[in-house]
Each structure stands twice: as C-alpha cells, then as structure tokens.
Tab-separated table of N, CA and C in Angstrom:
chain	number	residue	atom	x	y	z
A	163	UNK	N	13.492	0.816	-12.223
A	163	UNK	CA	13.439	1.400	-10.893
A	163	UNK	C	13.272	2.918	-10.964
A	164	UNK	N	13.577	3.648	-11.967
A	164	UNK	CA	13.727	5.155	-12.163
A	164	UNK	C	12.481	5.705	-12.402
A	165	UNK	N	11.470	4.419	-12.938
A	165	UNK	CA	9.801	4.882	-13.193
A	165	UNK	C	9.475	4.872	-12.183
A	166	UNK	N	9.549	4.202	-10.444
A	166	UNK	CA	8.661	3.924	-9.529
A	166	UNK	C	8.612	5.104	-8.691
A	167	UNK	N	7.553	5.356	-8.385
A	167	UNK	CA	7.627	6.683	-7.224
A	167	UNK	C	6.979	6.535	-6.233
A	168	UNK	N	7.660	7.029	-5.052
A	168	UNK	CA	7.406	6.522	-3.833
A	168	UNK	C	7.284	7.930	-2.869
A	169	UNK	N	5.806	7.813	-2.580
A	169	UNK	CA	5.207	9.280	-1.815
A	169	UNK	C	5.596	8.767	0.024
A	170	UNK	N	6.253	9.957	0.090
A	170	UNK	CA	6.416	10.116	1.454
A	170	UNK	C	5.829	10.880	2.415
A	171	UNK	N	5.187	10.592	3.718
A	171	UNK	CA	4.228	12.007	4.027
A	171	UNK	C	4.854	11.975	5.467
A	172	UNK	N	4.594	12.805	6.008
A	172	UNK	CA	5.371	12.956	7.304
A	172	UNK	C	4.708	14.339	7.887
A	173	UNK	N	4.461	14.823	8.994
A	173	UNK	CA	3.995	15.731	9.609
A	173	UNK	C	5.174	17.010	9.992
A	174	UNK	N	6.151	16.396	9.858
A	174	UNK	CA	6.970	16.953	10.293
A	174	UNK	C	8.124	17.369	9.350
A	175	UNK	N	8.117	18.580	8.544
A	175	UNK	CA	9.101	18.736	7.525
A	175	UNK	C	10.189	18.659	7.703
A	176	UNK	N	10.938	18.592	8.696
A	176	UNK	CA	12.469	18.363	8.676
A	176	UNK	C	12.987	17.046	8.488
A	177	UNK	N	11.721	15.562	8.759
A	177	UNK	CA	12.123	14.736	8.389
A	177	UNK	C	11.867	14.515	6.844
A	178	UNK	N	10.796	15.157	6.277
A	178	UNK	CA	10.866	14.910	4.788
A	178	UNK	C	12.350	15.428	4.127
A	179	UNK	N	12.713	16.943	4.863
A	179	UNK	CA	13.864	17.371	4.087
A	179	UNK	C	14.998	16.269	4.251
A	180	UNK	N	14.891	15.465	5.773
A	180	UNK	CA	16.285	14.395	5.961
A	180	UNK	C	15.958	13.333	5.324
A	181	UNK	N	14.452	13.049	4.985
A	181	UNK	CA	14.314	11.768	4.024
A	181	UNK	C	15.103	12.222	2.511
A	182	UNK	N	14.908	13.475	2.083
A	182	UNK	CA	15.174	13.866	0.676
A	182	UNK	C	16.085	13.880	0.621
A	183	UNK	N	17.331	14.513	1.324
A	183	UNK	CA	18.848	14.852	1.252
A	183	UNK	C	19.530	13.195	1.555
A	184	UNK	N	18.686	11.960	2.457
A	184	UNK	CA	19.348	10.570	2.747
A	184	UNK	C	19.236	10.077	1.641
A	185	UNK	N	18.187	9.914	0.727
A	185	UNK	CA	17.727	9.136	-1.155
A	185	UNK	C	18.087	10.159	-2.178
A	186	UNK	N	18.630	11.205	-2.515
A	186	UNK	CA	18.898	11.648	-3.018
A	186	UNK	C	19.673	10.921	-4.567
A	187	UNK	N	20.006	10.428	-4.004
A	187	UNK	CA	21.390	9.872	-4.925
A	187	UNK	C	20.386	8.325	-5.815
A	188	UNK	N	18.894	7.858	-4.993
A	188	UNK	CA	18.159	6.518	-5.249
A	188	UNK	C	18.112	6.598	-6.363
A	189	UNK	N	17.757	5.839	-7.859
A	189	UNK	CA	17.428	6.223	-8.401
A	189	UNK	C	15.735	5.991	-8.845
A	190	UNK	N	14.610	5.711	-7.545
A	190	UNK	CA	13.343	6.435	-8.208
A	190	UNK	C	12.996	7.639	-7.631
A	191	UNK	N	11.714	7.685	-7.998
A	191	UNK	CA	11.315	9.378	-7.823
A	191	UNK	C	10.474	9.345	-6.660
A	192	UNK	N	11.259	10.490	-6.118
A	192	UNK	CA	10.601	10.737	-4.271
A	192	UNK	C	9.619	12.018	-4.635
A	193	UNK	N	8.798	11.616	-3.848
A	193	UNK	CA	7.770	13.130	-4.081
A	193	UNK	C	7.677	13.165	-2.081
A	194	UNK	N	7.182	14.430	-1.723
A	194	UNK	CA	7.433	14.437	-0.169
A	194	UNK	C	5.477	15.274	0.153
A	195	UNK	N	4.801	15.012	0.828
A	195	UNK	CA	3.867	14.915	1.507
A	195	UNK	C	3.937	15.622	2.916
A	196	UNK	N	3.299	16.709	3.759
A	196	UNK	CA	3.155	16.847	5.045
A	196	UNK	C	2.215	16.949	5.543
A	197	UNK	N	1.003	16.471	4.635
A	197	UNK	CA	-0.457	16.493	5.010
A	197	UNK	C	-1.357	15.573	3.979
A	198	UNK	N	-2.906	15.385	4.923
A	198	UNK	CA	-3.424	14.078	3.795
A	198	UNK	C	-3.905	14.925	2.769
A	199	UNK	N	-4.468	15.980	2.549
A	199	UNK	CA	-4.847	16.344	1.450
A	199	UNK	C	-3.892	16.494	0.336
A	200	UNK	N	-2.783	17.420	0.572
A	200	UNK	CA	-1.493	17.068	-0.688
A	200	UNK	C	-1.738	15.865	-0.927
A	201	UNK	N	-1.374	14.979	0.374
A	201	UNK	CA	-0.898	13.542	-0.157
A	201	UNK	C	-2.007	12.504	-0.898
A	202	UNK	N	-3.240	12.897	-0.634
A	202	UNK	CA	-4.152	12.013	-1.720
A	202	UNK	C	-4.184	12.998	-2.798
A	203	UNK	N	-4.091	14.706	-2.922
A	203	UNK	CA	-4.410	15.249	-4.494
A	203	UNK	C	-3.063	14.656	-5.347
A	204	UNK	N	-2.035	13.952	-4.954
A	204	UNK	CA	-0.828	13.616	-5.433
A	204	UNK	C	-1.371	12.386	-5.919
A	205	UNK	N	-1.998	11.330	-5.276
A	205	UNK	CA	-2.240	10.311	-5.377
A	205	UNK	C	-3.193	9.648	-7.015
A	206	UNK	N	-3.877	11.313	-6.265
A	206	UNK	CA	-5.010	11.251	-8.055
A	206	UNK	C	-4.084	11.648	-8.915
A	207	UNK	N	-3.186	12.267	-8.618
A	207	UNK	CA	-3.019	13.067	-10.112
A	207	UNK	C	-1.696	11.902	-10.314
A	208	UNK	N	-1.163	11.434	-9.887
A	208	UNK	CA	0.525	11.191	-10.310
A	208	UNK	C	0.272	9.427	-9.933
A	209	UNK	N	0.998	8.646	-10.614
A	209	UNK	CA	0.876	7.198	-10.309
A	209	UNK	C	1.871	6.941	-9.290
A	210	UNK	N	1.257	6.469	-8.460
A	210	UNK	CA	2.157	6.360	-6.866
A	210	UNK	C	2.494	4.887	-6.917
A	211	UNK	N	3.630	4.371	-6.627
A	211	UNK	CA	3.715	2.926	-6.578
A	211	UNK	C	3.809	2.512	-5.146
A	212	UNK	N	4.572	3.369	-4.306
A	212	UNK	CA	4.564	2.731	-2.757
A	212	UNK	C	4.173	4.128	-2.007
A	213	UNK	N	3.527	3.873	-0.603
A	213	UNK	CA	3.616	4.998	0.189
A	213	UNK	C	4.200	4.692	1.347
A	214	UNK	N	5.307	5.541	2.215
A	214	UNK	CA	5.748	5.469	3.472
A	214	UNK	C	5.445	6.425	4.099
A	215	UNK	N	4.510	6.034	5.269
A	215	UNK	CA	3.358	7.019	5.884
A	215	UNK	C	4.024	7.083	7.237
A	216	UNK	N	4.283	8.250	7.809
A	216	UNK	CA	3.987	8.350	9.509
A	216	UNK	C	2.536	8.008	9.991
A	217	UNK	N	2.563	7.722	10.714
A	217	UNK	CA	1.299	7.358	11.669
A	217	UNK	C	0.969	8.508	12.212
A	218	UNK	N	1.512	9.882	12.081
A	218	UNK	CA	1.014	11.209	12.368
A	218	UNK	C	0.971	12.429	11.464
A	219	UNK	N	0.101	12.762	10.617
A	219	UNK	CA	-0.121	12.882	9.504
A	219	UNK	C	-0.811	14.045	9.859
A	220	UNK	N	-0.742	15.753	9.349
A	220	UNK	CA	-1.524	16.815	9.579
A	220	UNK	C	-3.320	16.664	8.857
A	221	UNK	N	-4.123	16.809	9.304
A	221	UNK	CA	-5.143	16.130	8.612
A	221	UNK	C	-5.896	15.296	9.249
A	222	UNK	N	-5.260	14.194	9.228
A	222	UNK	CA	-5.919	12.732	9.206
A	222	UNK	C	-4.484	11.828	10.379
A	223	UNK	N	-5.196	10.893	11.564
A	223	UNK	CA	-4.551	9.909	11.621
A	223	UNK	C	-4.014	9.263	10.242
A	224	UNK	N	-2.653	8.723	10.695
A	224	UNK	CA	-2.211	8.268	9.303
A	224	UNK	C	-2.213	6.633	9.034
A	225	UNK	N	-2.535	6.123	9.758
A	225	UNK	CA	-3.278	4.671	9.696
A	225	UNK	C	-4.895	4.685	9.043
A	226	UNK	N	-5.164	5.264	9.191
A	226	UNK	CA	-6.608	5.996	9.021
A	226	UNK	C	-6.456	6.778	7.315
A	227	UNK	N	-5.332	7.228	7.321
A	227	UNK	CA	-5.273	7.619	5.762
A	227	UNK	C	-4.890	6.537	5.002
A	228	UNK	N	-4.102	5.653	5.731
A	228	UNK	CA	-3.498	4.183	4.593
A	228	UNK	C	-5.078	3.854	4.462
A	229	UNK	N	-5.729	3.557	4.921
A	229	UNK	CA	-6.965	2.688	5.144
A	229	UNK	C	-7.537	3.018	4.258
A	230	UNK	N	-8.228	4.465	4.220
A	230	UNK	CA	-8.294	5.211	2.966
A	230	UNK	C	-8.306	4.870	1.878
A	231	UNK	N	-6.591	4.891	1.554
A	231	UNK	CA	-6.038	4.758	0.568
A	231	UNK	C	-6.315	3.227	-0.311
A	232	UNK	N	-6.318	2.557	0.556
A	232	UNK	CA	-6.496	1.376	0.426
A	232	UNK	C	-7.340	0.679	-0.330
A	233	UNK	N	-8.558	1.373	0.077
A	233	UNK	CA	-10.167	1.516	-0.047
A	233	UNK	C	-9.845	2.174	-1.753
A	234	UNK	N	-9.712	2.969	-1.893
A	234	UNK	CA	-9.567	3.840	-3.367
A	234	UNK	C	-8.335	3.347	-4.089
A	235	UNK	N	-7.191	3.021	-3.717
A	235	UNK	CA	-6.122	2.812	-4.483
A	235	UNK	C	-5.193	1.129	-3.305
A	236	UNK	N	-6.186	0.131	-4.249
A	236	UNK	CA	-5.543	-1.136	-3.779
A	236	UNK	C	-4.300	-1.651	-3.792
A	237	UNK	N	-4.199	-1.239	-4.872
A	237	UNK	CA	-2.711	-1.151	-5.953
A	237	UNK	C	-1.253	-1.009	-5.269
A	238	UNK	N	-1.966	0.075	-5.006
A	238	UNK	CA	-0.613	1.037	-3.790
A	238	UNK	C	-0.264	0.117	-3.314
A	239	UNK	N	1.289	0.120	-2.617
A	239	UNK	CA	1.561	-0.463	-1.886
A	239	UNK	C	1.917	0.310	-0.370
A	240	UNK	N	1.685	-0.007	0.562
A	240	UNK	CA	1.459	0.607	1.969
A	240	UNK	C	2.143	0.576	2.871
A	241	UNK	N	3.236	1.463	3.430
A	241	UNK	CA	4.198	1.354	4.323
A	241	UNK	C	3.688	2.355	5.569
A	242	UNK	N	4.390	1.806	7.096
A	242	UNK	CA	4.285	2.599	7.621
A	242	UNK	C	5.158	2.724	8.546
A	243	UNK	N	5.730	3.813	9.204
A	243	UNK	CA	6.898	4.259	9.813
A	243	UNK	C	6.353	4.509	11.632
A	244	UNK	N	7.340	4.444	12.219
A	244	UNK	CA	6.473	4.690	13.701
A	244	UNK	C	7.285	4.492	15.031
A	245	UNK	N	7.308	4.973	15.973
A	245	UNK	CA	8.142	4.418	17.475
A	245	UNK	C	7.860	3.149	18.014
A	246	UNK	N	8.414	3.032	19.033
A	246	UNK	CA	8.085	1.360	19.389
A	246	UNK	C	6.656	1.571	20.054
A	247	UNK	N	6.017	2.830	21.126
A	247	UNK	CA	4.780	2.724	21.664
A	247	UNK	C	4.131	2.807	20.184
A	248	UNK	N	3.575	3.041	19.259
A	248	UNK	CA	2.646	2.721	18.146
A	248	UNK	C	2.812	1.022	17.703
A	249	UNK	N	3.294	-0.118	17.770
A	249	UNK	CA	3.429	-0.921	17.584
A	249	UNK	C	2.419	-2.176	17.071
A	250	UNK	N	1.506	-2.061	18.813
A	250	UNK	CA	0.262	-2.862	18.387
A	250	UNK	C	-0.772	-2.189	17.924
A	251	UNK	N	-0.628	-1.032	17.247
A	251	UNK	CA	-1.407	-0.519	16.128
A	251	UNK	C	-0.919	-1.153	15.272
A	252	UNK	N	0.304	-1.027	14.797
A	252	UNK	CA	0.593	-1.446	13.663
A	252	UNK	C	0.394	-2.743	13.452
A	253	UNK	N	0.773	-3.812	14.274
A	253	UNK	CA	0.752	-5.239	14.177
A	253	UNK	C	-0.491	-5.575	13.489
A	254	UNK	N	-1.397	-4.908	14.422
A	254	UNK	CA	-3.527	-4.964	14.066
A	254	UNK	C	-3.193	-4.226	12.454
A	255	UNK	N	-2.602	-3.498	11.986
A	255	UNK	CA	-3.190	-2.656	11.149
A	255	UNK	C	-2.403	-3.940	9.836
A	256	UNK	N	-1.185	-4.474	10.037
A	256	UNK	CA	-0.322	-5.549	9.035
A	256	UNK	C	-1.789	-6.265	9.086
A	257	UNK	N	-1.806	-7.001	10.573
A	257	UNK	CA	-3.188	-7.958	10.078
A	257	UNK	C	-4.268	-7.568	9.757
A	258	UNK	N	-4.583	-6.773	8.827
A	258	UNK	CA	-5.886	-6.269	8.582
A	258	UNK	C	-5.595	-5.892	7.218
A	259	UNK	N	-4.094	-5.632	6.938
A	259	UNK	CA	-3.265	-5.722	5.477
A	259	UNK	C	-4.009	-4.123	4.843
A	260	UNK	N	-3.881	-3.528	6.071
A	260	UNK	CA	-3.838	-1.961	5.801
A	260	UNK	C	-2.549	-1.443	5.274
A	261	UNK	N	-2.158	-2.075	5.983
A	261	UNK	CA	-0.262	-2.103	5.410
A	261	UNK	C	0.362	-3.693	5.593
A	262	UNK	N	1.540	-3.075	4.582
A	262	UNK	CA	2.380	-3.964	4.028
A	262	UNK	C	3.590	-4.545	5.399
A	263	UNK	N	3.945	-5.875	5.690
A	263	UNK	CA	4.391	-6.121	6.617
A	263	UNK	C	5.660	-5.401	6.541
C-alpha cells in the first residue's frame, strides 16, 4: 500500500491542504494537483495508480480531463468527487466508464 500513489486535483487549494492534513497519517503517497496541466505533467512523469478528480479543475472541465486521461493512461484508475447538482453527469460519465463507480 506504501508504493500506491494517489493524485489528487482540486481547484481549490484549501481543500487539497484539508485533503493532505485528513490522510496524512495513510500510508500511500498523496501528491496534490490544482490544475490539469500539473496534473497530467505528474501523470507522465510519476506512476499514478488512482486519481480523485473534482469535476472543477483550473484548465480543463474535470470530467473532460478524466476522459483524457483515460484515452492516454487506461490503467489509471478514475475517481470523481462532486455535489449532488453534478450527479447525472456523473452517472453518464460511470456509464461510459470514464470513471470508476
């Protein structure tokens, strides 16, 4: 579990800092993301095992970046985070296995 690393991207840095300070203690490796370009030059360079994406992403829609991702790195595995109005995006986006249910 201490090899797997799991990229987090979020638009909004105060939730990356409350994602970092809540897993702190996990033991794999968090890397933190607030835009798509970091978050795919991370992607090339570092072996990513899961991503947990906001759906609002500086850059890029972030459904639109899983998709992406998807397309280039199958592997990945694809999470996505969101309020209850984003929903039947998401539902469409599980069935389309843009992301992971």
């Amino acid at each position: 579990m201490k090899d797997t690393r799991i990229l987090f991207i979020d638009h909004h840095e105060e939730i990356l800092t409350s994602l970092e300070l809540q897993l702190q203690d996990e033991a794999f490796l968090k890397i933190f993301a607030d835009n798509a370009k970091d978050a795919l030059e991370i992607i090339s360079t570092q072996d990513v095992h899961v991503i947990v994406c906001d759906l609002m992403v500086n850059g890029i829609d972030g459904l639109a970046l899983l998709q992406l991702i998807k397309k280039q790195y199958p592997h990945i595995i694809r999470l996505a985070f969101c309020n209850e109005k984003n929903l039947l995006q998401i539902i469409q986006s599980i069935n389309n296995t843009d992301i992971f249910r």
